[in-house]
Amino acid sequence: MELSLLKDIVVIFALSTFVNLIFTKLKIPTIVGYLLTGVIAGPHLLKMVEEQHQIEILAEIGVVLLLFSIGLEFSLKHLLRIRKVVFLGGFMQVALTALVFFGISRFYDMNWKSGLFIGFVAALSSSALVLKVLQERSELSSNYGRTVLGILIFQDIMLVPLLLFSDFLGPEALDLKTELFELLLKTIGIIAFVYVGNKWLFPWLLRIIAFTRNQELFMMSILLFCLAIALMTSELGMSLAFGAFLAGLMISESEYSHNAFGSLIPFKDTFTSFFFVSVGMLLDLNFVLDHAWMVAGTVALILIIKAIFAGATGFVLGHTFKGTVMVGLALSQVGEFSFILAKIGVEKAIISSFYYQLFLSVAVITMSVSPFIIKLAPGFANFLLKLPLPKVLVEGLFPLVEVEVPAIENHTVFIGKDPVALKLSKLSKYVKLPYVSIVFDPMKVKELQKAGESVIYGDAVNEPILQKAFVDKAEIVVVSVGDMITSLAIIEKVRTMNKRAYILVRAKNINDIEQLFEVGADQVFPENFEIAIDLFGRIMNHRLMPDKEINLLLGKIRNDFYGVFRDRDNKNQPGLLDELPNLEIAVYKITDDSLLVGKTLAELSLRKNVGITLVAIQRGKDLIENPGSNNAFETGDVLYFLGKPGQIAYAYDYFSAADEKG
């Protein structure tokens, strides 16, 4: 029995585990660890891997699963929304970059065919690397993330015409009219198939499979759909990865897409690692050392020129300066499909073996540094913004309409564009509580402004944006941005501007609490911990434990795990932020015979006894916002209060019991 492939897999896993263990401690992206694993184990260094071709096949499966998962997350509707980015932005980026590198190739003593070919090869970026990084950073749905994805989709589509173009540049004769006609027919067929699959075929098939309640069958079916459609597009001359993306799009509208995505993650992560390892194996360190200056100069040239022209494309599409910089740097590396084209170029004698080795060295190095570049992009953009740049460059070609927030005080400021921040702003609008939202995503801001939300576009790290939201006069500031470094910077700025503001912060992990308090947070909501507590509360509820006892138990658990850090000003009472998961708003009208009539909020102690938060009282035509503790209830008052479903149910029982006693 041939075990060489199994041995190679064990070697790769062992080496990857060791390298990534060190890299994780040093906070270096794991992708770089996989690339380094490939360099070490590859044929140009230790030669630890024998079946390199088999590893490349596993790598191809990794790219297929990655693009399939991206398609599942994205959906056909989202793709249609960014069609301008895909076709206009993608065409601009590829055409301009290829043209510039064609000009530069003259300095490398290439003929026009080689120069034009290298121009298109260099124009492509790495879908596998960039999309994995953006997915890990939860930035695929951001404004700049959508643009990057759109351009990468266009580049993947362009692989077929570029393969055709490679044949045209080669020595063999080519019937261009026939080839173009066949390409047009294939394109029409694929578009029709995607539409039918998305609308009817796959929702119907998945429904039948899901009703069997067999998870194994469901998983096998998802993998079958993914690989079969990828294979079909490959047979039509397109890339496997592009076919997998289309398969994901077709399933994305199904109600079972989330289950499919969750089941796919372990396979995707495992096989994607093989892709980056296989890329690392291509790097010939001897060639790099022998031509160090040429390689270094070409790497710098690629990164700078690609960043400039990809950024220019982002600017034309309406991005602000910060978005322009982030789009440019995200697309500054050379892509995996370039390897396919470059190999064909050598086989057809379009480029020499020397330039092929130069290309491989440059491609692997640019891919290795890209995770660092993407990570540092926001900080680099903020640094450049300190320069005296033209207003049109800073705000973009299509700046948002300036919304002047009228002078306001004792209000709430919500910072962030995640579902938590958006839900809180909607709740505040619903009960007419004064608030301002700060959102760093122009597309989302336009959408919220049309809905009548009080929202400002901008990066809350910048003090002028905070001043525009009157943070210095705010009573409460909610920071819900996810990223720890950004959260720390915002809290520090807010605390400097407003010493009395009550700052509530969403954090990912309980380990972040202490650091957030050190810079000025008053209360921290570690979402992973709170989700676990919420699930535990539901378990206790299912076991028929009374809601009041559940609330007391959960409060004790919170105090035991992060007691002194939970709420510095009010340690023994549950805070509003503790109630964020599944927070709902409820309404209750006080009747004539209710015992609530004449009672004050202080006497009832609703937060302590019931767990709800009273946010407003509707008294006739008047709305009493943030009612004081001495405010007495009257007949006909309509109470608006916030709480979890269990707390709200308990509140209704509590109020009804008071009515019955009356």
XYZ file of C-alpha atoms in Angstrom, residues 95-624:
530
model
C -7.118 47.008 -17.458
C -5.202 49.872 -15.802
C -2.871 47.585 -13.839
C -2.120 45.430 -16.899
C -1.415 48.531 -19.011
C 1.033 49.963 -16.480
C 2.926 46.697 -16.075
C 3.051 46.321 -19.852
C 4.888 49.655 -19.930
C 7.228 48.633 -17.104
C 8.038 45.334 -18.833
C 9.989 47.281 -21.457
C 12.597 48.013 -18.756
C 12.944 44.237 -18.212
C 13.875 43.724 -21.886
C 10.686 41.802 -22.712
C 9.026 41.711 -26.121
C 5.498 43.077 -26.475
C 3.828 39.641 -26.175
C 5.677 38.786 -22.949
C 5.066 42.275 -21.561
C 1.336 42.183 -22.252
C 1.061 38.686 -20.791
C 2.953 39.651 -17.624
C 0.725 42.751 -17.307
C -2.420 40.633 -17.070
C -0.763 38.028 -14.823
C 0.352 40.763 -12.393
C -3.114 42.393 -12.424
C -4.743 39.415 -10.680
C -4.946 39.294 -6.867
C -5.384 36.389 -4.458
C -9.051 35.579 -3.809
C -8.126 32.749 -1.435
C -5.841 34.875 0.747
C -7.755 38.160 0.784
C -11.194 36.631 1.307
C -9.902 34.381 4.113
C -8.360 37.389 5.891
C -11.516 39.510 5.441
C -13.696 36.609 6.575
C -11.611 36.164 9.735
C -11.795 39.915 10.423
C -15.602 39.991 9.724
C -15.018 42.697 7.096
C -16.565 41.021 4.035
C -19.817 42.925 4.575
C -18.070 46.277 5.120
C -18.119 48.910 2.396
C -14.516 48.335 1.361
C -14.932 44.553 1.774
C -17.790 44.522 -0.761
C -15.643 46.427 -3.261
C -12.685 44.073 -2.781
C -14.961 41.051 -3.216
C -16.535 42.540 -6.357
C -13.154 43.154 -8.008
C -11.926 39.664 -7.050
C -15.068 38.127 -8.600
C -14.345 39.989 -11.854
C -10.745 38.743 -11.796
C -11.981 35.157 -11.394
C -14.393 35.633 -14.308
C -11.504 37.033 -16.373
C -9.531 33.785 -16.040
C -11.338 32.266 -19.055
C -10.699 35.184 -21.460
C -7.088 35.344 -20.224
C -6.603 31.634 -20.937
C -7.974 32.320 -24.413
C -5.647 35.312 -24.657
C -2.688 33.065 -23.726
C -3.515 30.830 -26.695
C -3.659 33.918 -28.927
C -0.158 35.004 -27.819
C 1.219 31.487 -28.296
C 2.689 30.145 -31.535
C -0.371 28.033 -32.463
C -3.079 29.489 -34.701
C -6.432 30.279 -33.051
C -9.928 30.676 -34.485
C -10.833 33.751 -32.411
C -14.430 34.144 -33.695
C -15.347 30.543 -32.869
C -13.742 30.733 -29.430
C -15.538 34.000 -28.554
C -18.884 32.635 -29.744
C -18.456 29.513 -27.605
C -17.497 31.686 -24.629
C -20.671 33.776 -25.084
C -22.859 30.650 -25.185
C -21.182 29.260 -22.045
C -21.710 32.559 -20.206
C -25.421 32.705 -21.101
C -25.850 29.068 -20.054
C -24.143 29.617 -16.692
C -26.206 32.737 -15.910
C -29.429 30.861 -16.691
C -28.355 27.865 -14.596
C -27.434 30.063 -11.600
C -30.793 31.857 -11.751
C -32.826 28.632 -11.973
C -30.699 26.946 -9.288
C -31.011 29.895 -6.902
C -34.729 30.413 -7.467
C -36.124 26.894 -7.608
C -33.773 23.910 -7.979
C -31.568 24.053 -4.864
C -34.201 25.287 -2.368
C -36.378 22.358 -3.500
C -33.566 19.772 -3.291
C -32.333 20.986 0.112
C -35.868 20.938 1.520
C -36.277 17.281 0.515
C -32.883 16.350 2.017
C -33.441 18.371 5.225
C -36.782 16.622 5.872
C -34.944 13.293 6.149
C -33.381 14.718 9.362
C -30.138 12.958 8.434
C -27.223 15.341 9.065
C -24.747 13.012 7.348
C -26.872 12.955 4.197
C -27.249 16.741 4.326
C -23.476 17.255 4.593
C -22.728 14.846 1.755
C -25.305 16.572 -0.438
C -23.791 20.012 0.205
C -20.313 18.754 -0.730
C -21.769 17.040 -3.807
C -23.444 20.248 -5.015
C -20.281 22.268 -4.408
C -17.848 19.909 -6.134
C -20.200 18.951 -8.990
C -20.877 22.560 -10.029
C -17.176 23.433 -9.647
C -16.340 20.490 -11.915
C -19.009 21.528 -14.419
C -17.627 25.063 -14.780
C -14.116 23.617 -15.046
C -15.259 21.458 -17.960
C -16.556 24.650 -19.591
C -13.066 26.152 -19.339
C -13.644 28.259 -16.218
C -11.931 27.876 -12.857
C -13.053 25.380 -10.222
C -13.070 28.169 -7.636
C -15.438 30.347 -9.677
C -17.803 27.395 -10.087
C -17.739 26.809 -6.324
C -18.580 30.482 -5.729
C -21.577 30.142 -8.078
C -22.681 27.001 -6.192
C -22.568 28.944 -2.926
C -24.625 31.746 -4.470
C -27.293 29.278 -5.609
C -27.667 27.795 -2.116
C -27.319 31.118 -0.237
C -30.991 32.078 -0.593
C -32.117 28.756 0.878
C -33.295 28.621 4.493
C -30.706 25.865 5.030
C -27.669 27.904 3.928
C -26.603 28.693 7.522
C -26.602 25.013 8.446
C -24.580 24.277 5.303
C -22.060 26.996 6.153
C -21.612 25.738 9.721
C -21.116 22.147 8.576
C -18.542 23.220 5.990
C -16.186 25.225 8.236
C -13.950 22.323 9.462
C -13.466 21.015 5.899
C -12.815 24.500 4.523
C -10.200 25.428 7.119
C -8.348 22.110 6.780
C -8.169 22.056 2.986
C -7.464 25.786 2.667
C -4.316 25.279 4.732
C -3.035 22.924 1.997
C -3.423 25.714 -0.552
C -1.136 28.092 1.312
C 1.352 25.288 2.005
C 1.446 24.407 -1.712
C 2.077 28.073 -2.598
C 4.986 28.177 -0.139
C 6.512 25.116 -1.847
C 6.927 27.106 -5.058
C 9.434 29.532 -3.543
C 13.013 28.777 -4.610
C 15.170 30.400 -1.940
C 18.333 29.937 -4.026
C 16.826 31.996 -6.840
C 15.745 34.689 -4.346
C 19.247 34.877 -2.827
C 20.968 34.907 -6.227
C 18.761 37.760 -7.504
C 17.904 39.439 -4.196
C 17.890 43.036 -5.463
C 15.804 42.270 -8.538
C 13.281 40.268 -6.470
C 13.061 42.949 -3.760
C 12.658 45.728 -6.322
C 9.973 43.829 -8.236
C 8.080 43.017 -5.000
C 8.089 46.715 -4.048
C 7.005 47.680 -7.569
C 4.118 45.178 -7.576
C 2.839 46.191 -4.125
C 3.026 49.944 -4.771
C 1.603 50.001 -8.304
C -1.194 47.514 -7.593
C -2.144 49.397 -4.425
C -2.252 52.726 -6.312
C -4.426 51.513 -9.191
C -6.709 49.297 -7.103
C -7.104 52.254 -4.738
C -7.836 54.562 -7.681
C -10.597 52.153 -8.716
C -12.036 52.316 -5.201
C -11.899 56.121 -5.331
C -13.778 56.227 -8.665
C -16.411 53.944 -7.117
C -16.995 56.546 -4.410
C -14.838 55.467 -1.478
C -13.466 57.948 1.008
C -9.679 58.260 1.295
C -9.552 55.661 4.058
C -11.635 53.222 2.019
C -9.471 53.925 -1.033
C -6.293 53.058 0.866
C -7.807 49.883 2.344
C -9.103 48.657 -1.051
C -5.720 49.357 -2.668
C -3.655 47.569 -0.030
C -6.035 44.589 0.135
C -5.519 43.926 -3.600
C -1.790 44.661 -3.784
C -0.525 41.050 -3.922
C -0.299 38.609 -6.864
C -2.996 35.925 -7.000
C -3.238 32.151 -7.190
C -4.731 32.135 -10.691
C -1.613 33.956 -11.840
C 0.279 30.696 -11.154
C -1.935 28.904 -13.681
C -1.395 31.590 -16.326
C 2.345 31.841 -15.662
C 2.769 28.077 -16.067
C 0.914 28.209 -19.384
C 3.083 31.159 -20.396
C 6.259 29.080 -19.906
C 4.808 26.087 -21.748
C 3.846 28.244 -24.732
C 7.193 30.107 -24.643
C 5.481 33.461 -23.996
C 7.812 34.073 -21.046
C 11.229 32.554 -20.290
C 11.944 30.213 -17.370
C 13.933 33.028 -15.696
C 10.933 35.362 -15.620
C 8.763 32.457 -14.494
C 11.027 31.947 -11.450
C 11.053 35.699 -10.820
C 7.271 35.738 -10.955
C 6.952 32.791 -8.530
C 9.319 34.458 -6.038
C 7.482 37.770 -6.218
C 4.024 36.126 -5.984
C 4.856 34.061 -2.880
C 6.532 37.002 -1.120
C 3.665 39.429 -1.852
C 1.161 36.859 -0.591
C 3.238 36.340 2.565
C 3.291 40.036 3.482
C -0.349 40.716 2.526
C -1.954 39.665 5.863
C 0.300 42.198 7.638
C -0.473 44.893 5.043
C -4.238 44.368 5.356
C -3.989 44.461 9.146
C -1.986 47.709 9.131
C -4.074 49.381 6.396
C -6.529 51.281 8.682
C -3.704 52.730 10.796
C -1.722 53.683 7.694
C -4.792 55.415 6.223
C -5.336 57.365 9.465
C -1.677 58.436 9.387
C -2.016 59.712 5.795
C -5.203 61.573 6.734
C -3.084 63.847 8.945
C -1.515 65.252 5.771
C -3.091 68.334 4.109
C -5.049 66.330 1.505
C -7.671 67.846 -0.869
C -11.216 67.666 0.480
C -12.466 65.672 -2.526
C -9.781 63.027 -1.878
C -10.692 62.747 1.813
C -14.489 62.614 1.355
C -14.608 60.793 -1.997
C -16.298 61.674 -5.290
C -19.790 61.021 -3.919
C -19.694 62.294 -0.331
C -22.631 61.636 1.941
C -25.036 64.459 2.542
C -23.842 66.282 5.643
C -26.373 65.702 8.420
C -26.245 68.437 11.015
C -27.350 67.042 14.361
C -29.107 69.794 16.342
C -27.559 70.651 19.703
C -28.473 67.857 22.091
C -27.545 66.808 25.619
C -28.183 63.965 28.083
C -28.627 61.680 25.081
C -27.205 58.286 24.109
C -24.501 57.819 21.480
C -24.310 54.440 19.729
C -20.976 53.698 18.028
C -20.812 50.759 15.600
C -22.615 49.131 12.678
C -23.103 45.638 14.080
C -26.637 44.284 14.774
C -26.401 45.157 18.490
C -25.750 48.865 17.900
C -28.343 49.079 15.103
C -30.994 47.331 17.206
C -30.391 49.683 20.137
C -30.738 52.760 17.937
C -34.027 51.432 16.525
C -35.326 50.755 20.032
C -34.393 54.283 21.076
C -36.141 55.731 18.032
C -39.226 53.613 18.762
C -39.655 54.982 22.276
C -38.448 58.467 21.226
C -35.364 58.486 23.430
C -32.784 61.065 22.279
C -29.830 59.387 20.554
C -27.191 59.722 17.828
C -25.515 56.830 15.988
C -21.989 56.905 14.558
C -21.514 54.368 11.745
C -18.351 53.900 9.682
C -19.969 52.500 6.545
C -21.383 54.958 3.970
C -23.723 52.373 2.408
C -25.259 51.582 5.791
C -25.455 55.295 6.699
C -27.394 56.078 3.497
C -29.797 53.256 4.300
C -30.320 54.452 7.891
C -30.707 58.101 6.853
C -33.484 57.118 4.424
C -35.205 55.317 7.325
C -35.131 58.558 9.332
C -32.419 57.499 11.788
C -30.264 60.087 13.545
C -26.943 58.838 12.179
C -23.527 60.322 11.398
C -20.961 58.810 9.043
C -17.401 58.666 10.292
C -14.681 56.908 12.233
C -15.352 57.386 15.950
C -11.613 57.260 16.639
C -11.480 60.812 15.255
C -12.440 63.485 17.774
C -14.271 65.772 15.266
C -16.747 62.938 14.568
C -17.382 62.509 18.297
C -17.869 66.268 18.673
C -20.410 66.197 15.850
C -22.431 63.679 17.887
C -22.113 65.908 21.006
C -20.351 63.135 22.914
C -19.118 65.756 25.386
C -22.753 66.284 26.498
C -23.950 62.661 26.240
C -25.285 60.749 29.235
C -24.564 57.262 27.845
C -22.119 56.085 25.155
C -22.406 52.541 23.779
C -19.293 51.266 21.967
C -20.041 48.190 19.864
C -17.338 47.902 17.194
C -15.942 44.420 17.902
C -12.268 45.216 17.288
C -10.428 45.520 20.614
C -7.821 48.098 19.527
C -10.460 50.364 17.983
C -12.666 50.038 21.073
C -9.799 51.074 23.357
C -9.012 54.124 21.197
C -12.675 55.234 21.124
C -13.186 54.805 24.888
C -10.046 56.796 25.598
C -11.232 59.663 23.362
C -14.768 59.619 24.812
C -13.490 59.611 28.396
C -11.187 62.561 27.633
C -14.100 64.556 26.181
C -16.717 63.580 28.776
C -15.759 62.597 32.329
C -19.351 61.918 33.448
C -20.575 59.805 30.495
C -21.592 56.250 31.292
C -19.659 54.114 28.774
C -21.018 50.671 27.881
C -18.806 48.453 25.735
C -19.313 45.246 23.791
C -16.279 42.941 23.932
C -15.683 39.555 22.356
C -14.160 37.796 25.347
C -14.206 38.045 29.127
C -10.395 38.444 29.058
C -10.808 41.897 27.474
C -12.765 43.332 30.411
C -9.914 44.567 32.600
C -8.152 46.400 29.766
C -11.395 48.123 28.702
C -12.055 49.295 32.266
C -8.522 50.631 32.549
C -9.093 53.105 29.688
C -12.454 54.297 31.044
C -15.335 51.861 30.404
C -18.075 51.736 33.068
C -19.652 48.450 32.052
C -18.490 45.731 29.661
C -20.560 43.121 27.877
C -18.384 40.106 26.893
C -20.666 38.636 24.214
C -19.276 35.070 24.152
C -19.729 34.768 27.919
C -23.175 36.388 27.845
C -24.365 34.085 25.054
C -23.381 31.123 27.228
C -25.265 32.638 30.193
C -28.326 33.281 28.027
C -28.338 29.662 26.830
C -27.960 28.479 30.427
C -30.940 30.660 31.387
C -33.034 28.979 28.694
C -32.001 25.558 30.035
C -33.174 26.556 33.522
C -36.387 27.959 32.035
C -37.026 24.652 30.264
C -36.551 22.905 33.616
C -39.426 25.075 34.898
C -37.346 27.124 37.329
C -39.229 30.386 38.144
C -38.040 33.409 36.138
C -37.218 35.408 39.243
C -34.949 32.620 40.547
C -33.308 32.317 37.114
C -32.519 36.048 37.095
C -31.023 35.835 40.586
C -28.949 32.772 39.612
C -27.629 34.409 36.433
C -26.796 37.558 38.379
C -24.781 35.476 40.860
C -22.936 33.720 38.004
C -22.035 37.091 36.482
C -20.739 38.397 39.795
C -18.728 35.225 40.420
C -17.039 35.378 37.004
C -16.410 39.112 36.602
C -17.953 40.726 39.646
C -15.757 43.765 40.328
C -15.265 44.378 36.612
C -18.934 44.164 35.644
C -20.186 47.539 36.739
C -17.987 49.836 38.793
C -20.784 52.190 39.831
C -23.558 49.714 40.587
C -22.103 46.269 41.239
C -25.121 44.573 42.794
C -27.740 45.378 40.161
C -27.957 43.944 36.648
C -27.074 46.576 34.038
C -28.903 47.329 30.817
C -26.055 45.840 28.786
C -26.433 42.502 30.576
C -29.865 42.233 28.969
C -28.798 42.814 25.373
C -29.151 39.255 24.023
C -32.745 38.903 22.751
C -33.670 42.286 24.215
C -37.300 43.185 23.498
C -39.527 46.173 24.076
C -42.954 45.727 25.677
C -45.969 47.924 26.421
C -48.426 47.814 29.354
C -51.421 50.061 30.036
C -52.431 50.804 33.661
C -56.163 50.330 34.349
C -58.403 52.210 36.824
C -58.373 49.486 39.488
C -54.652 48.721 39.345
C -52.584 48.890 42.528
C -49.849 50.522 40.401
C -51.855 53.787 40.435
C -50.181 56.252 42.787
C -47.065 54.099 43.229
C -43.651 55.524 42.310
C -40.862 53.789 40.423
C -38.768 53.827 43.595
C -41.520 52.035 45.541
C -41.971 49.332 42.904
C -38.200 48.754 42.244
C -38.968 47.181 38.878
C -35.310 46.543 38.045
C -34.719 44.752 41.338
C -38.021 42.846 41.649
C -38.792 42.068 38.000
C -35.576 42.670 36.034
C -37.074 45.067 33.467
C -36.023 48.624 32.605
C -38.718 51.318 32.319
C -37.681 53.691 29.517
C -40.756 55.884 28.995
C -44.341 56.623 30.073
C -47.025 57.787 27.617
C -49.441 60.001 29.557
C -52.131 61.293 27.252
C -50.330 63.219 24.514
C -47.177 63.626 26.595
C -44.216 61.258 26.512
C -42.208 61.176 29.747
